[in-house]
PDB file of C-alpha atoms in Angstrom:
ATOM      1  CA  UNK A  87      98.547 -21.401 -38.535  1.00 64.00           C
ATOM      2  CA  UNK A  88      96.566 -21.347 -35.308  1.00 81.00           C
ATOM      3  CA  UNK A  89      95.625 -24.400 -33.324  1.00 90.00           C
ATOM      4  CA  UNK A  90      92.242 -25.961 -33.959  1.00 95.00           C
ATOM      5  CA  UNK A  91      90.642 -26.492 -30.579  1.00 97.00           C
ATOM      6  CA  UNK A  92      87.637 -28.804 -30.313  1.00 98.00           C
ATOM      7  CA  UNK A  93      84.794 -27.788 -28.004  1.00 97.00           C
ATOM      8  CA  UNK A  94      82.202 -30.329 -26.912  1.00 97.00           C
ATOM      9  CA  UNK A  95      78.468 -30.164 -27.388  1.00 97.00           C
ATOM     10  CA  UNK A  96      76.057 -32.147 -25.215  1.00 98.00           C
ATOM     11  CA  UNK A  97      75.414 -35.666 -26.452  1.00 98.00           C
ATOM     12  CA  UNK A  98      71.864 -36.270 -27.635  1.00 96.00           C
ATOM     13  CA  UNK A  99      70.153 -38.827 -29.836  1.00 97.00           C
ATOM     14  CA  UNK A 100      69.174 -36.434 -32.607  1.00 97.00           C
ATOM     15  CA  UNK A 101      72.540 -34.747 -33.083  1.00 97.00           C
ATOM     16  CA  UNK A 102      74.436 -38.031 -32.777  1.00 98.00           C
ATOM     17  CA  UNK A 103      72.188 -39.989 -35.154  1.00 98.00           C
ATOM     18  CA  UNK A 104      74.613 -39.771 -38.114  1.00 97.00           C
ATOM     19  CA  UNK A 105      77.285 -41.527 -36.040  1.00 98.00           C
ATOM     20  CA  UNK A 106      75.415 -44.004 -33.883  1.00 98.00           C
ATOM     21  CA  UNK A 107      73.076 -44.510 -30.962  1.00 98.00           C
ATOM     22  CA  UNK A 108      72.995 -42.773 -27.595  1.00 98.00           C
ATOM     23  CA  UNK A 109      72.324 -45.434 -24.968  1.00 98.00           C
ATOM     24  CA  UNK A 110      70.240 -43.916 -22.188  1.00 98.00           C
ATOM     25  CA  UNK A 111      66.904 -44.129 -20.422  1.00 98.00           C
ATOM     26  CA  UNK A 112      66.252 -40.382 -20.194  1.00 96.00           C
ATOM     27  CA  UNK A 113      63.414 -39.363 -22.470  1.00 93.00           C
ATOM     28  CA  UNK A 114      62.958 -42.951 -23.653  1.00 95.00           C
ATOM     29  CA  UNK A 115      59.952 -45.224 -23.588  1.00 97.00           C
ATOM     30  CA  UNK A 116      59.785 -48.317 -21.421  1.00 98.00           C
ATOM     31  CA  UNK A 117      57.437 -51.115 -20.510  1.00 98.00           C
ATOM     32  CA  UNK A 118      56.872 -52.871 -17.206  1.00 98.00           C
ATOM     33  CA  UNK A 119      58.377 -56.331 -16.617  1.00 97.00           C
ATOM     34  CA  UNK A 120      59.288 -58.571 -13.671  1.00 97.00           C
ATOM     35  CA  UNK A 121      55.930 -58.400 -11.871  1.00 96.00           C
ATOM     36  CA  UNK A 122      56.147 -54.604 -11.909  1.00 97.00           C
ATOM     37  CA  UNK A 123      59.585 -54.476 -10.280  1.00 98.00           C
ATOM     38  CA  UNK A 124      61.447 -53.330 -13.398  1.00 98.00           C
ATOM     39  CA  UNK A 125      61.052 -51.138 -16.469  1.00 98.00           C
ATOM     40  CA  UNK A 126      62.563 -52.309 -19.750  1.00 98.00           C
ATOM     41  CA  UNK A 127      64.013 -49.662 -22.080  1.00 98.00           C
ATOM     42  CA  UNK A 128      64.135 -51.964 -25.056  1.00 98.00           C
ATOM     43  CA  UNK A 129      66.564 -52.249 -27.974  1.00 98.00           C
ATOM     44  CA  UNK A 130      68.528 -49.017 -27.518  1.00 98.00           C
ATOM     45  CA  UNK A 131      71.379 -49.690 -29.975  1.00 98.00           C
ATOM     46  CA  UNK A 132      71.755 -51.301 -33.389  1.00 98.00           C
ATOM     47  CA  UNK A 133      74.194 -54.131 -32.685  1.00 98.00           C
ATOM     48  CA  UNK A 134      75.582 -54.837 -36.169  1.00 98.00           C
ATOM     49  CA  UNK A 135      78.389 -57.377 -35.892  1.00 97.00           C
ATOM     50  CA  UNK A 136      77.638 -60.324 -38.163  1.00 95.00           C
ATOM     51  CA  UNK A 137      79.259 -59.021 -41.367  1.00 95.00           C
ATOM     52  CA  UNK A 138      81.997 -61.404 -42.509  1.00 94.00           C
ATOM     53  CA  UNK A 139      80.947 -64.114 -40.085  1.00 94.00           C
ATOM     54  CA  UNK A 140      81.376 -61.964 -36.983  1.00 96.00           C
ATOM     55  CA  UNK A 141      79.812 -62.595 -33.590  1.00 97.00           C
ATOM     56  CA  UNK A 142      78.845 -60.268 -30.723  1.00 98.00           C
ATOM     57  CA  UNK A 143      81.474 -59.963 -28.007  1.00 98.00           C
ATOM     58  CA  UNK A 144      81.130 -58.506 -24.546  1.00 98.00           C
ATOM     59  CA  UNK A 145      84.234 -56.988 -22.925  1.00 98.00           C
ATOM     60  CA  UNK A 146      85.199 -54.437 -20.291  1.00 98.00           C
ATOM     61  CA  UNK A 147      87.597 -51.591 -21.089  1.00 98.00           C
ATOM     62  CA  UNK A 148      89.391 -49.983 -18.176  1.00 98.00           C
ATOM     63  CA  UNK A 149      90.299 -46.502 -19.420  1.00 98.00           C
ATOM     64  CA  UNK A 150      92.712 -43.897 -18.080  1.00 98.00           C
ATOM     65  CA  UNK A 151      92.528 -40.117 -18.723  1.00 97.00           C
ATOM     66  CA  UNK A 152      95.018 -38.725 -21.247  1.00 97.00           C
ATOM     67  CA  UNK A 153      96.947 -35.681 -20.084  1.00 96.00           C
ATOM     68  CA  UNK A 154      95.560 -32.369 -21.339  1.00 95.00           C
ATOM     69  CA  UNK A 155      95.903 -30.882 -23.873  1.00 96.00           C
ATOM     70  CA  UNK A 156      95.196 -33.926 -26.036  1.00 97.00           C
ATOM     71  CA  UNK A 157      96.561 -33.867 -29.567  1.00 97.00           C
ATOM     72  CA  UNK A 158      94.141 -35.530 -31.968  1.00 98.00           C
ATOM     73  CA  UNK A 159      96.286 -36.750 -34.830  1.00 98.00           C
ATOM     74  CA  UNK A 160      94.346 -39.733 -36.146  1.00 98.00           C
ATOM     75  CA  UNK A 161      90.930 -41.364 -36.247  1.00 98.00           C
ATOM     76  CA  UNK A 162      89.942 -45.022 -36.395  1.00 98.00           C
ATOM     77  CA  UNK A 163      86.991 -47.116 -37.486  1.00 98.00           C
ATOM     78  CA  UNK A 164      85.735 -50.695 -37.578  1.00 98.00           C
ATOM     79  CA  UNK A 165      84.488 -51.460 -41.089  1.00 98.00           C
ATOM     80  CA  UNK A 166      82.872 -54.780 -40.111  1.00 98.00           C
ATOM     81  CA  UNK A 167      81.004 -53.956 -36.951  1.00 98.00           C
ATOM     82  CA  UNK A 168      79.341 -51.566 -34.542  1.00 98.00           C
ATOM     83  CA  UNK A 169      80.950 -50.856 -31.163  1.00 98.00           C
ATOM     84  CA  UNK A 170      78.983 -49.912 -28.048  1.00 98.00           C
ATOM     85  CA  UNK A 171      80.465 -48.291 -24.910  1.00 98.00           C
ATOM     86  CA  UNK A 172      78.513 -47.998 -21.680  1.00 98.00           C
ATOM     87  CA  UNK A 173      80.043 -46.426 -18.553  1.00 98.00           C
ATOM     88  CA  UNK A 174      79.871 -48.725 -15.521  1.00 98.00           C
ATOM     89  CA  UNK A 175      79.828 -45.831 -13.109  1.00 96.00           C
ATOM     90  CA  UNK A 176      78.351 -42.419 -13.893  1.00 95.00           C
ATOM     91  CA  UNK A 177      81.212 -40.160 -15.040  1.00 93.00           C
ATOM     92  CA  UNK A 178      81.232 -37.695 -17.956  1.00 96.00           C
ATOM     93  CA  UNK A 179      83.434 -38.592 -20.931  1.00 98.00           C
ATOM     94  CA  UNK A 180      84.130 -37.186 -24.383  1.00 98.00           C
ATOM     95  CA  UNK A 181      83.052 -38.746 -27.672  1.00 98.00           C
ATOM     96  CA  UNK A 182      84.897 -37.693 -30.816  1.00 98.00           C
ATOM     97  CA  UNK A 183      83.508 -38.741 -34.215  1.00 98.00           C
ATOM     98  CA  UNK A 184      83.720 -37.693 -37.845  1.00 98.00           C
ATOM     99  CA  UNK A 185      81.999 -38.384 -41.162  1.00 98.00           C
ATOM    100  CA  UNK A 186      85.428 -38.297 -42.849  1.00 97.00           C
ATOM    101  CA  UNK A 187      88.875 -38.628 -41.237  1.00 97.00           C
ATOM    102  CA  UNK A 188      89.607 -34.934 -41.802  1.00 97.00           C
ATOM    103  CA  UNK A 189      90.006 -32.158 -39.289  1.00 97.00           C
ATOM    104  CA  UNK A 190      87.081 -30.227 -40.777  1.00 97.00           C
ATOM    105  CA  UNK A 191      84.755 -33.155 -40.087  1.00 97.00           C
ATOM    106  CA  UNK A 192      85.474 -33.710 -36.374  1.00 98.00           C
ATOM    107  CA  UNK A 193      82.552 -33.471 -33.943  1.00 98.00           C
ATOM    108  CA  UNK A 194      83.113 -33.581 -30.184  1.00 98.00           C
ATOM    109  CA  UNK A 195      80.336 -34.587 -27.777  1.00 98.00           C
ATOM    110  CA  UNK A 196      80.185 -34.739 -23.980  1.00 98.00           C
ATOM    111  CA  UNK A 197      78.318 -37.634 -22.375  1.00 98.00           C
ATOM    112  CA  UNK A 198      76.611 -36.713 -19.115  1.00 98.00           C
ATOM    113  CA  UNK A 199      78.104 -39.892 -17.647  1.00 97.00           C
ATOM    114  CA  UNK A 200      74.901 -41.925 -17.737  1.00 98.00           C
ATOM    115  CA  UNK A 201      74.836 -41.960 -21.521  1.00 98.00           C
ATOM    116  CA  UNK A 202      76.645 -44.606 -23.522  1.00 98.00           C
ATOM    117  CA  UNK A 203      77.265 -44.602 -27.255  1.00 98.00           C
ATOM    118  CA  UNK A 204      77.108 -47.213 -29.994  1.00 98.00           C
ATOM    119  CA  UNK A 205      79.232 -46.302 -33.015  1.00 98.00           C
ATOM    120  CA  UNK A 206      77.615 -47.616 -36.139  1.00 98.00           C
ATOM    121  CA  UNK A 207      79.650 -49.867 -38.415  1.00 98.00           C
ATOM    122  CA  UNK A 208      82.377 -47.935 -40.194  1.00 98.00           C
ATOM    123  CA  UNK A 209      81.978 -44.647 -38.268  1.00 98.00           C
ATOM    124  CA  UNK A 210      85.241 -42.781 -37.679  1.00 98.00           C
ATOM    125  CA  UNK A 211      85.912 -42.191 -34.003  1.00 98.00           C
ATOM    126  CA  UNK A 212      88.693 -41.554 -31.538  1.00 98.00           C
ATOM    127  CA  UNK A 213      89.467 -44.057 -28.758  1.00 98.00           C
ATOM    128  CA  UNK A 214      87.919 -43.566 -25.308  1.00 98.00           C
ATOM    129  CA  UNK A 215      88.428 -40.087 -23.859  1.00 98.00           C
ATOM    130  CA  UNK A 216      87.683 -40.294 -20.150  1.00 97.00           C
ATOM    131  CA  UNK A 217      87.998 -37.280 -17.898  1.00 95.00           C
ATOM    132  CA  UNK A 218      89.396 -36.839 -14.407  1.00 91.00           C
ATOM    133  CA  UNK A 219      89.496 -40.483 -13.302  1.00 95.00           C
ATOM    134  CA  UNK A 220      89.982 -44.058 -14.449  1.00 97.00           C
ATOM    135  CA  UNK A 221      86.707 -45.619 -15.576  1.00 97.00           C
ATOM    136  CA  UNK A 222      85.325 -48.966 -16.715  1.00 98.00           C
ATOM    137  CA  UNK A 223      83.078 -49.379 -19.750  1.00 98.00           C
ATOM    138  CA  UNK A 224      81.082 -52.351 -20.923  1.00 98.00           C
ATOM    139  CA  UNK A 225      81.837 -52.802 -24.624  1.00 98.00           C
ATOM    140  CA  UNK A 226      79.792 -54.779 -27.143  1.00 98.00           C
ATOM    141  CA  UNK A 227      81.576 -55.170 -30.447  1.00 98.00           C
ATOM    142  CA  UNK A 228      82.532 -57.794 -33.030  1.00 98.00           C
ATOM    143  CA  UNK A 229      84.860 -60.781 -32.987  1.00 97.00           C
ATOM    144  CA  UNK A 230      85.710 -62.703 -36.126  1.00 96.00           C
ATOM    145  CA  UNK A 231      88.180 -63.311 -38.860  1.00 92.00           C
ATOM    146  CA  UNK A 232      89.035 -60.494 -41.293  1.00 92.00           C
ATOM    147  CA  UNK A 233      90.584 -57.198 -40.350  1.00 95.00           C
ATOM    148  CA  UNK A 234      88.096 -54.939 -38.602  1.00 96.00           C
ATOM    149  CA  UNK A 235      90.378 -52.004 -37.837  1.00 97.00           C
ATOM    150  CA  UNK A 236      91.382 -49.003 -39.905  1.00 98.00           C
ATOM    151  CA  UNK A 237      93.336 -45.972 -38.748  1.00 98.00           C
ATOM    152  CA  UNK A 238      94.050 -42.755 -40.644  1.00 98.00           C
ATOM    153  CA  UNK A 239      96.212 -39.820 -39.750  1.00 98.00           C
ATOM    154  CA  UNK A 240      94.470 -36.459 -39.993  1.00 97.00           C
ATOM    155  CA  UNK A 241      95.669 -33.855 -42.501  1.00 92.00           C
ATOM    156  CA  UNK A 242      96.655 -31.823 -39.432  1.00 95.00           C
ATOM    157  CA  UNK A 243      96.132 -32.169 -35.682  1.00 97.00           C
ATOM    158  CA  UNK A 244      93.251 -30.850 -33.619  1.00 98.00           C
ATOM    159  CA  UNK A 245      93.438 -30.315 -29.859  1.00 98.00           C
ATOM    160  CA  UNK A 246      91.262 -30.873 -26.828  1.00 97.00           C
ATOM    161  CA  UNK A 247      92.363 -28.385 -24.207  1.00 93.00           C
ATOM    162  CA  UNK A 248      89.774 -28.819 -21.451  1.00 77.00           C
ATOM    163  CA  UNK A 249      87.928 -31.755 -19.963  1.00 66.00           C
TER     164      UNK A 249
ATOM    165  CA  UNK B 113      56.615 -77.846   7.291  1.00 64.00           C
ATOM    166  CA  UNK B 114      59.193 -75.155   7.988  1.00 81.00           C
ATOM    167  CA  UNK B 115      60.063 -72.358   5.629  1.00 90.00           C
ATOM    168  CA  UNK B 116      62.979 -72.872   3.267  1.00 95.00           C
ATOM    169  CA  UNK B 117      65.162 -69.800   3.548  1.00 97.00           C
ATOM    170  CA  UNK B 118      67.784 -69.163   0.875  1.00 98.00           C
ATOM    171  CA  UNK B 119      71.166 -67.825   1.958  1.00 97.00           C
ATOM    172  CA  UNK B 120      73.524 -66.267  -0.576  1.00 97.00           C
ATOM    173  CA  UNK B 121      77.057 -67.311  -1.366  1.00 97.00           C
ATOM    174  CA  UNK B 122      79.546 -64.950  -2.997  1.00 98.00           C
ATOM    175  CA  UNK B 123      79.392 -64.914  -6.780  1.00 98.00           C
ATOM    176  CA  UNK B 124      82.484 -66.297  -8.476  1.00 96.00           C
ATOM    177  CA  UNK B 125      83.292 -67.660 -11.899  1.00 97.00           C
ATOM    178  CA  UNK B 126      83.998 -71.209 -10.816  1.00 97.00           C
ATOM    179  CA  UNK B 127      80.903 -71.763  -8.712  1.00 97.00           C
ATOM    180  CA  UNK B 128      78.653 -70.021 -11.234  1.00 98.00           C
ATOM    181  CA  UNK B 129      80.033 -71.831 -14.294  1.00 98.00           C
ATOM    182  CA  UNK B 130      77.108 -74.280 -14.554  1.00 97.00           C
ATOM    183  CA  UNK B 131      74.703 -71.367 -14.919  1.00 98.00           C
ATOM    184  CA  UNK B 132      76.592 -68.759 -16.883  1.00 98.00           C
ATOM    185  CA  UNK B 133      79.406 -66.221 -16.903  1.00 98.00           C
ATOM    186  CA  UNK B 134      80.436 -63.764 -14.215  1.00 98.00           C
ATOM    187  CA  UNK B 135      81.252 -60.473 -15.958  1.00 98.00           C
ATOM    188  CA  UNK B 136      84.074 -58.770 -14.083  1.00 98.00           C
ATOM    189  CA  UNK B 137      87.632 -57.557 -14.405  1.00 98.00           C
ATOM    190  CA  UNK B 138      88.853 -58.798 -11.026  1.00 96.00           C
ATOM    191  CA  UNK B 139      91.263 -61.660 -11.431  1.00 93.00           C
ATOM    192  CA  UNK B 140      90.948 -61.547 -15.211  1.00 95.00           C
ATOM    193  CA  UNK B 141      93.537 -61.103 -17.928  1.00 97.00           C
ATOM    194  CA  UNK B 142      93.701 -58.014 -20.094  1.00 98.00           C
ATOM    195  CA  UNK B 143      95.762 -56.511 -22.868  1.00 98.00           C
ATOM    196  CA  UNK B 144      96.718 -52.922 -23.521  1.00 98.00           C
ATOM    197  CA  UNK B 145      94.903 -50.889 -26.205  1.00 98.00           C
ATOM    198  CA  UNK B 146      94.316 -47.230 -27.101  1.00 97.00           C
ATOM    199  CA  UNK B 147      97.967 -46.129 -27.050  1.00 96.00           C
ATOM    200  CA  UNK B 148      98.302 -47.498 -23.534  1.00 97.00           C
ATOM    201  CA  UNK B 149      95.335 -45.557 -22.141  1.00 98.00           C
ATOM    202  CA  UNK B 150      93.063 -48.566 -21.740  1.00 98.00           C
ATOM    203  CA  UNK B 151      93.096 -52.237 -20.802  1.00 98.00           C
ATOM    204  CA  UNK B 152      90.785 -54.630 -22.631  1.00 98.00           C
ATOM    205  CA  UNK B 153      89.277 -57.517 -20.654  1.00 98.00           C
ATOM    206  CA  UNK B 154      88.177 -59.393 -23.720  1.00 98.00           C
ATOM    207  CA  UNK B 155      85.177 -61.628 -24.416  1.00 98.00           C
ATOM    208  CA  UNK B 156      83.850 -62.072 -20.887  1.00 98.00           C
ATOM    209  CA  UNK B 157      80.501 -63.684 -21.701  1.00 98.00           C
ATOM    210  CA  UNK B 158      79.168 -66.210 -24.214  1.00 98.00           C
ATOM    211  CA  UNK B 159      76.546 -64.168 -26.087  1.00 98.00           C
ATOM    212  CA  UNK B 160      74.372 -66.918 -27.572  1.00 98.00           C
ATOM    213  CA  UNK B 161      71.347 -65.339 -29.242  1.00 97.00           C
ATOM    214  CA  UNK B 162      71.162 -66.467 -32.856  1.00 95.00           C
ATOM    215  CA  UNK B 163      69.101 -69.683 -32.348  1.00 95.00           C
ATOM    216  CA  UNK B 164      65.871 -69.482 -34.339  1.00 94.00           C
ATOM    217  CA  UNK B 165      67.004 -66.428 -36.271  1.00 94.00           C
ATOM    218  CA  UNK B 166      67.549 -64.270 -33.195  1.00 97.00           C
ATOM    219  CA  UNK B 167      69.689 -61.145 -32.996  1.00 97.00           C
ATOM    220  CA  UNK B 168      71.560 -59.474 -30.109  1.00 98.00           C
ATOM    221  CA  UNK B 169      69.642 -56.703 -28.390  1.00 98.00           C
ATOM    222  CA  UNK B 170      70.912 -54.081 -25.982  1.00 98.00           C
ATOM    223  CA  UNK B 171      68.473 -52.679 -23.415  1.00 98.00           C
ATOM    224  CA  UNK B 172      68.471 -51.033 -19.995  1.00 98.00           C
ATOM    225  CA  UNK B 173      66.405 -52.437 -17.128  1.00 98.00           C
ATOM    226  CA  UNK B 174      65.524 -50.076 -14.295  1.00 98.00           C
ATOM    227  CA  UNK B 175      64.894 -52.354 -11.320  1.00 98.00           C
ATOM    228  CA  UNK B 176      63.235 -51.711  -7.961  1.00 98.00           C
ATOM    229  CA  UNK B 177      63.830 -53.682  -4.741  1.00 97.00           C
ATOM    230  CA  UNK B 178      61.120 -56.153  -3.754  1.00 97.00           C
ATOM    231  CA  UNK B 179      59.929 -55.890  -0.150  1.00 96.00           C
ATOM    232  CA  UNK B 180      61.477 -58.452   2.198  1.00 95.00           C
ATOM    233  CA  UNK B 181      60.848 -61.263   2.820  1.00 96.00           C
ATOM    234  CA  UNK B 182      60.624 -62.268  -0.842  1.00 97.00           C
ATOM    235  CA  UNK B 183      58.568 -65.348  -1.668  1.00 97.00           C
ATOM    236  CA  UNK B 184      60.167 -67.315  -4.493  1.00 98.00           C
ATOM    237  CA  UNK B 185      57.305 -69.195  -6.102  1.00 98.00           C
ATOM    238  CA  UNK B 186      58.470 -69.616  -9.697  1.00 98.00           C
ATOM    239  CA  UNK B 187      61.509 -69.623 -11.950  1.00 98.00           C
ATOM    240  CA  UNK B 188      61.884 -68.569 -15.576  1.00 98.00           C
ATOM    241  CA  UNK B 189      64.197 -69.255 -18.497  1.00 98.00           C
ATOM    242  CA  UNK B 190      64.871 -68.233 -22.081  1.00 98.00           C
ATOM    243  CA  UNK B 191      65.220 -71.381 -24.195  1.00 98.00           C
ATOM    244  CA  UNK B 192      66.503 -69.521 -27.275  1.00 98.00           C
ATOM    245  CA  UNK B 193      69.106 -67.174 -25.875  1.00 98.00           C
ATOM    246  CA  UNK B 194      71.568 -66.062 -23.238  1.00 98.00           C
ATOM    247  CA  UNK B 195      70.824 -62.968 -21.147  1.00 98.00           C
ATOM    248  CA  UNK B 196      73.513 -60.725 -19.668  1.00 98.00           C
ATOM    249  CA  UNK B 197      72.981 -58.215 -16.844  1.00 98.00           C
ATOM    250  CA  UNK B 198      75.583 -55.616 -15.923  1.00 98.00           C
ATOM    251  CA  UNK B 199      74.996 -53.074 -13.131  1.00 98.00           C
ATOM    252  CA  UNK B 200      75.466 -49.465 -14.301  1.00 98.00           C
ATOM    253  CA  UNK B 201      76.439 -48.299 -10.844  1.00 96.00           C
ATOM    254  CA  UNK B 202      78.199 -50.472  -8.278  1.00 95.00           C
ATOM    255  CA  UNK B 203      75.529 -51.937  -5.966  1.00 93.00           C
ATOM    256  CA  UNK B 204      75.260 -55.497  -4.658  1.00 96.00           C
ATOM    257  CA  UNK B 205      72.367 -57.605  -5.971  1.00 98.00           C
ATOM    258  CA  UNK B 206      71.172 -61.182  -5.655  1.00 98.00           C
ATOM    259  CA  UNK B 207      71.304 -63.813  -8.399  1.00 98.00           C
ATOM    260  CA  UNK B 208      69.014 -66.810  -8.067  1.00 98.00           C
ATOM    261  CA  UNK B 209      69.485 -69.765 -10.421  1.00 98.00           C
ATOM    262  CA  UNK B 210      68.666 -73.464 -10.619  1.00 98.00           C
ATOM    263  CA  UNK B 211      69.534 -76.505 -12.697  1.00 98.00           C
ATOM    264  CA  UNK B 212      65.887 -77.596 -12.449  1.00 97.00           C
ATOM    265  CA  UNK B 213      62.827 -75.514 -11.480  1.00 97.00           C
ATOM    266  CA  UNK B 214      62.555 -77.256  -8.113  1.00 97.00           C
ATOM    267  CA  UNK B 215      63.104 -75.866  -4.656  1.00 97.00           C
ATOM    268  CA  UNK B 216      65.899 -78.362  -3.993  1.00 97.00           C
ATOM    269  CA  UNK B 217      67.859 -77.012  -6.944  1.00 97.00           C
ATOM    270  CA  UNK B 218      67.870 -73.296  -6.080  1.00 98.00           C
ATOM    271  CA  UNK B 219      71.241 -71.567  -5.683  1.00 98.00           C
ATOM    272  CA  UNK B 220      71.470 -67.989  -4.438  1.00 98.00           C
ATOM    273  CA  UNK B 221      74.517 -65.812  -5.163  1.00 98.00           C
ATOM    274  CA  UNK B 222      75.447 -62.277  -4.107  1.00 98.00           C
ATOM    275  CA  UNK B 223      77.154 -60.015  -6.640  1.00 98.00           C
ATOM    276  CA  UNK B 224      79.611 -57.593  -5.092  1.00 98.00           C
ATOM    277  CA  UNK B 225      78.027 -54.877  -7.228  1.00 97.00           C
ATOM    278  CA  UNK B 226      80.808 -54.705  -9.799  1.00 98.00           C
ATOM    279  CA  UNK B 227      80.058 -58.192 -11.094  1.00 98.00           C
ATOM    280  CA  UNK B 228      77.498 -58.795 -13.794  1.00 98.00           C
ATOM    281  CA  UNK B 229      76.118 -62.156 -14.889  1.00 98.00           C
ATOM    282  CA  UNK B 230      75.306 -63.764 -18.223  1.00 98.00           C
ATOM    283  CA  UNK B 231      72.756 -66.572 -17.913  1.00 98.00           C
ATOM    284  CA  UNK B 232      73.471 -69.204 -20.495  1.00 98.00           C
ATOM    285  CA  UNK B 233      70.699 -70.195 -22.868  1.00 98.00           C
ATOM    286  CA  UNK B 234      67.972 -72.146 -21.083  1.00 98.00           C
ATOM    287  CA  UNK B 235      69.243 -71.611 -17.530  1.00 98.00           C
ATOM    288  CA  UNK B 236      66.493 -71.270 -14.927  1.00 98.00           C
ATOM    289  CA  UNK B 237      66.706 -67.983 -13.043  1.00 98.00           C
ATOM    290  CA  UNK B 238      64.630 -65.537 -11.063  1.00 98.00           C
ATOM    291  CA  UNK B 239      64.094 -61.959 -12.286  1.00 98.00           C
ATOM    292  CA  UNK B 240      66.393 -59.179 -11.039  1.00 98.00           C
ATOM    293  CA  UNK B 241      66.716 -59.021  -7.250  1.00 98.00           C
ATOM    294  CA  UNK B 242      68.174 -55.648  -6.389  1.00 97.00           C
ATOM    295  CA  UNK B 243      68.799 -54.624  -2.802  1.00 95.00           C
ATOM    296  CA  UNK B 244      68.242 -51.360  -0.969  1.00 91.00           C
ATOM    297  CA  UNK B 245      67.838 -49.024  -3.940  1.00 95.00           C
ATOM    298  CA  UNK B 246      66.607 -48.688  -7.514  1.00 97.00           C
ATOM    299  CA  UNK B 247      69.304 -49.655 -10.011  1.00 97.00           C
ATOM    300  CA  UNK B 248      69.922 -49.695 -13.759  1.00 98.00           C
ATOM    301  CA  UNK B 249      71.385 -52.671 -15.612  1.00 98.00           C
ATOM    302  CA  UNK B 250      72.632 -52.972 -19.148  1.00 98.00           C
ATOM    303  CA  UNK B 251      71.058 -56.103 -20.615  1.00 98.00           C
ATOM    304  CA  UNK B 252      72.206 -58.013 -23.689  1.00 98.00           C
ATOM    305  CA  UNK B 253      69.735 -60.645 -24.760  1.00 98.00           C
ATOM    306  CA  UNK B 254      67.881 -61.961 -27.802  1.00 98.00           C
ATOM    307  CA  UNK B 255      65.206 -60.505 -30.056  1.00 97.00           C
ATOM    308  CA  UNK B 256      63.457 -62.577 -32.669  1.00 96.00           C
ATOM    309  CA  UNK B 257      60.384 -64.524 -33.589  1.00 92.00           C
ATOM    310  CA  UNK B 258      59.458 -67.673 -31.619  1.00 92.00           C
ATOM    311  CA  UNK B 259      58.642 -67.769 -27.943  1.00 95.00           C
ATOM    312  CA  UNK B 260      61.745 -67.301 -25.810  1.00 96.00           C
ATOM    313  CA  UNK B 261      60.128 -67.331 -22.390  1.00 97.00           C
ATOM    314  CA  UNK B 262      59.169 -70.166 -20.081  1.00 98.00           C
ATOM    315  CA  UNK B 263      57.979 -69.903 -16.502  1.00 98.00           C
ATOM    316  CA  UNK B 264      57.372 -72.700 -14.014  1.00 98.00           C
ATOM    317  CA  UNK B 265      55.889 -72.634 -10.557  1.00 98.00           C
ATOM    318  CA  UNK B 266      58.012 -74.318  -7.912  1.00 97.00           C
ATOM    319  CA  UNK B 267      56.706 -77.375  -6.091  1.00 92.00           C
ATOM    320  CA  UNK B 268      56.722 -75.133  -2.991  1.00 95.00           C
ATOM    321  CA  UNK B 269      57.958 -71.651  -2.190  1.00 97.00           C
ATOM    322  CA  UNK B 270      61.355 -70.649  -0.905  1.00 98.00           C
ATOM    323  CA  UNK B 271      62.062 -67.365   0.862  1.00 98.00           C
ATOM    324  CA  UNK B 272      64.709 -64.680   0.872  1.00 97.00           C
ATOM    325  CA  UNK B 273      64.550 -63.000   4.258  1.00 93.00           C
ATOM    326  CA  UNK B 274      67.562 -60.703   4.212  1.00 77.00           C
ATOM    327  CA  UNK B 275      69.230 -58.503   1.603  1.00 66.00           C
TER     328      UNK B 275
END
């Protein structure tokens, strides 16, 4: 049985819509604020964290690249809340999502480094996949009682061979 | 009557605590996640946006430098919600806050460019003051009915002469 190798497609709002929001200014609408000294690109992600008495939480993740090739043997999701990731320095990174935690369902996207993502509540995804260098992300997700984490092994592994 | 010129002090958590949170990893505690490939600096800002039926909102502000010297003639605040600003590329910026909207109360801080701020609900502040170049910020604040904006002219102007 040959290896299943995942190849990324560019991240864009339309293609990613089943999984979440792409957080970016490119191609978006804005309005002028601050006496004309700023543009506001308003309400770019559906922050959905109040299920089960949850509250929004702001954190920073400092992520390290995994050595290539990367074996993808599981997926995870947060049944009670959305989770947004925004790079704090422009650097491309991979985004791996799935409708079901099965190898046939995996979809790999490449952020241009200025795009963040917001996984909608319950969307299967792989942890951060940064490329080339260590990177910080601002993360907006849910805090609260009740278990908000589910992990499932895939029926068989997929691989990411190139950054 | 001579001009009042504001001089910045370095932004740090202790000094800024009366006004809000400093969002940074430096000096903070973290725990390991993602199979050891990331560190989580957890819950760095008090996101306080649900007063009056509000909800958390994620936006991007694209800010332009104001020409120097900058006349500070007013302050603003959001009585119903906190407002967090995180630079999306490391670049120093100024943070101007006050306990009361009076010239005697103004406090000017300089972010090192990797530090964001979260103004607590109702804290008087000046709009974004970026230096040298146009910059993007991720902003987490409140959406909802009811007026969440208040502006007050100062009894007299203060000035920022240098970036």
